[in-house]
């Protein structure tokens, strides 16, 4: 069925739920990893989009790799910032 998702346009959804002050259009309502929810407020017509993402890999190796990547990016940003500052 079609759902008016405001700035997202008309969206084909599987289920529409009326919550009084807002309506929700849901794609794959029973999907564990691919649910998309459009919430449209009746008062002002604003609409938001929510996407259910699958769980991330939380293994120790992945966390360590992510930590190293964040540190590398931070060092690179600091290096670039220092390069642009005048020497005192």
Backbone as CSV, one residue per row, in Angstrom:
resi,resn,N_x,N_y,N_z,CA_x,CA_y,CA_z,C_x,C_y,C_z
1,UNK,0.833,-1.173,0.000,0.000,0.000,0.000,0.880,1.239,0.000
2,UNK,0.393,2.311,-0.550,1.163,3.543,-0.623,1.027,4.340,0.666
3,UNK,2.133,4.954,1.081,2.187,5.753,2.308,2.838,7.080,1.965
4,UNK,2.208,8.188,2.380,2.770,9.516,2.145,3.856,9.755,3.178
5,UNK,5.110,9.662,2.744,6.247,9.801,3.648,6.869,11.192,3.570
6,UNK,6.065,12.196,3.339,6.549,13.577,3.338,7.640,13.809,2.320
7,UNK,8.798,14.263,2.766,9.898,14.585,1.849,10.461,13.355,1.137
8,UNK,10.138,12.155,1.614,10.588,10.930,0.951,9.643,10.525,-0.181
9,UNK,8.510,11.240,-0.298,7.554,10.961,-1.356,6.608,9.826,-0.980
10,UNK,5.924,9.320,-1.981,5.017,8.197,-1.776,5.850,6.913,-1.755
11,UNK,5.681,6.120,-0.688,6.485,4.917,-0.494,5.545,3.719,-0.404
12,UNK,5.908,2.634,-1.056,5.126,1.403,-0.979,5.542,0.659,0.292
13,UNK,4.617,0.550,1.256,4.904,-0.095,2.541,4.043,-1.330,2.705
14,UNK,4.431,-2.178,3.658,3.691,-3.404,3.933,2.597,-3.208,4.976
15,UNK,2.803,-2.250,5.897,1.835,-2.039,6.979,1.810,-0.565,7.358
16,UNK,0.636,-0.048,7.673,0.466,1.311,8.173,-0.184,1.222,9.542
17,UNK,0.394,1.923,10.510,-0.120,1.926,11.873,-0.469,3.360,12.257
18,UNK,-1.694,3.590,12.711,-2.134,4.909,13.160,-1.922,4.991,14.668
19,UNK,-1.087,5.922,15.107,-0.777,6.076,16.527,-1.399,7.330,17.127
20,UNK,-2.432,7.842,16.497,-3.104,9.037,17.004,-2.495,10.303,16.445
21,UNK,-1.385,10.759,17.039,-0.751,11.985,16.584,0.231,11.765,15.439
22,UNK,0.476,10.506,15.092,1.404,10.187,13.996,1.010,8.854,13.361
23,UNK,1.513,8.646,12.158,1.298,7.389,11.461,2.646,6.799,11.111
24,UNK,2.703,5.484,11.097,3.936,4.803,10.723,3.668,3.892,9.538
25,UNK,4.538,4.002,8.533,4.522,3.091,7.401,5.741,2.195,7.535
26,UNK,5.551,0.876,7.525,6.641,-0.057,7.794,6.853,-0.975,6.595
27,UNK,8.095,-1.072,6.178,8.498,-2.019,5.138,9.140,-3.201,5.839
28,UNK,8.758,-4.413,5.510,9.221,-5.651,6.157,8.963,-5.592,7.664
29,UNK,7.702,-5.502,8.096,7.409,-5.356,9.523,7.901,-6.512,10.384
30,UNK,8.049,-7.691,9.819,8.518,-8.833,10.597,9.991,-9.136,10.354
31,UNK,10.659,-8.306,9.584,12.069,-8.530,9.268,12.958,-8.209,10.453
32,UNK,13.868,-9.088,10.741,14.771,-8.870,11.875,15.899,-7.914,11.515
33,UNK,16.307,-7.878,10.242,17.481,-7.092,9.870,17.232,-6.068,8.778
34,UNK,16.050,-6.005,8.229,15.848,-5.090,7.114,14.567,-4.287,7.241
35,UNK,14.172,-3.940,8.448,12.948,-3.172,8.679,13.231,-1.689,8.442
36,UNK,12.324,-1.029,7.703,12.412,0.402,7.464,11.099,1.019,7.935
37,UNK,11.191,2.059,8.759,9.997,2.683,9.338,9.978,4.157,8.957
38,UNK,8.868,4.595,8.369,8.623,6.008,8.083,7.592,6.489,9.092
39,UNK,7.901,7.556,9.833,6.975,8.114,10.812,6.574,9.504,10.341
40,UNK,5.278,9.703,10.117,4.769,11.002,9.658,3.885,11.585,10.747
41,UNK,4.234,12.811,11.193,3.470,13.501,12.225,2.301,14.197,11.578
42,UNK,1.107,13.992,12.118,-0.110,14.558,11.533,-0.188,16.076,11.703
43,UNK,0.356,16.598,12.799,0.224,18.019,13.100,0.929,18.893,12.064
44,UNK,2.175,18.549,11.720,2.925,19.405,10.805,3.366,18.684,9.523
45,UNK,3.077,17.422,9.382,3.409,16.679,8.161,4.864,16.280,8.040
46,UNK,5.672,16.556,9.077,7.086,16.166,9.037,7.196,14.649,9.064
47,UNK,8.231,14.130,8.433,8.402,12.686,8.366,9.852,12.316,8.640
48,UNK,10.049,11.213,9.345,11.389,10.709,9.605,11.479,9.284,9.079
49,UNK,12.708,8.847,8.844,12.955,7.504,8.326,13.917,6.802,9.270
50,UNK,13.563,5.587,9.694,14.419,4.779,10.568,14.710,3.463,9.868
51,UNK,15.967,3.030,9.936,16.376,1.773,9.314,16.977,0.888,10.391
52,UNK,16.459,-0.322,10.528,16.995,-1.280,11.473,18.197,-1.963,10.833
53,UNK,19.357,-1.783,11.435,20.585,-2.363,10.906,20.897,-3.674,11.609
54,UNK,21.547,-4.595,10.913,21.928,-5.853,11.567,22.971,-5.593,12.653
55,UNK,23.067,-6.483,13.628,24.055,-6.287,14.690,25.470,-6.312,14.132
56,UNK,26.328,-5.518,14.741,27.718,-5.461,14.311,28.511,-6.606,14.937
57,UNK,29.602,-6.921,14.301,30.506,-7.930,14.839,31.204,-7.325,16.053
58,UNK,30.989,-7.879,17.234,31.562,-7.335,18.460,32.683,-8.206,19.019
59,UNK,33.343,-8.945,18.151,34.446,-9.783,18.618,35.604,-8.900,19.084
60,UNK,36.468,-9.447,19.910,37.613,-8.698,20.443,38.522,-8.213,19.324
61,UNK,38.719,-9.033,18.299,39.586,-8.641,17.187,39.002,-7.448,16.431
62,UNK,37.703,-7.468,16.217,37.057,-6.369,15.496,37.096,-5.090,16.313
63,UNK,36.857,-5.190,17.625,36.927,-3.995,18.477,38.330,-3.403,18.470
64,UNK,39.354,-4.252,18.533,40.740,-3.768,18.521,41.069,-3.109,17.182
65,UNK,40.633,-3.708,16.093,40.878,-3.139,14.776,40.177,-1.779,14.647
66,UNK,38.956,-1.668,15.155,38.224,-0.404,15.123,38.933,0.644,15.961
67,UNK,39.419,0.253,17.144,40.149,1.187,18.008,41.395,1.711,17.312
68,UNK,42.146,0.811,16.659,43.361,1.229,15.935,43.019,2.171,14.786
69,UNK,41.941,1.888,14.079,41.532,2.738,12.955,41.129,4.133,13.435
70,UNK,40.405,4.205,14.556,40.019,5.505,15.116,41.257,6.283,15.541
71,UNK,42.220,5.613,16.182,43.458,6.275,16.596,44.233,6.772,15.374
72,UNK,44.294,5.974,14.319,45.016,6.370,13.101,44.376,7.608,12.472
73,UNK,43.060,7.625,12.400,42.360,8.772,11.818,42.576,10.020,12.677
74,UNK,42.522,9.868,14.009,42.767,10.989,14.906,44.172,11.556,14.742
75,UNK,45.178,10.679,14.643,46.553,11.139,14.439,46.700,11.860,13.105
76,UNK,46.044,11.340,12.079,46.103,11.971,10.761,45.455,13.357,10.784
77,UNK,44.321,13.476,11.472,43.661,14.777,11.576,44.526,15.775,12.335
78,UNK,45.148,15.332,13.426,46.032,16.225,14.181,47.240,16.639,13.350
79,UNK,47.799,15.714,12.605,48.946,16.007,11.750,48.564,17.056,10.703
80,UNK,47.394,16.890,10.080,46.937,17.843,9.066,46.645,19.204,9.687
81,UNK,46.098,19.205,10.889,45.795,20.473,11.561,47.083,21.202,11.914
82,UNK,48.073,20.462,12.416,49.359,21.088,12.769,50.057,21.631,11.537
83,UNK,49.906,20.949,10.413,50.547,21.397,9.177,49.971,22.739,8.734
84,UNK,48.712,23.001,9.057,48.070,24.247,8.640,48.271,25.388,9.610
85,UNK,48.814,25.118,10.823,49.014,26.158,11.820,50.386,26.787,11.669
86,UNK,50.496,28.096,11.930,51.819,28.729,11.873,52.686,28.262,13.039
87,UNK,53.990,28.178,12.805,54.926,27.748,13.853,55.182,28.914,14.800
88,UNK,55.209,28.620,16.099,55.465,29.675,17.097,56.849,29.562,17.603
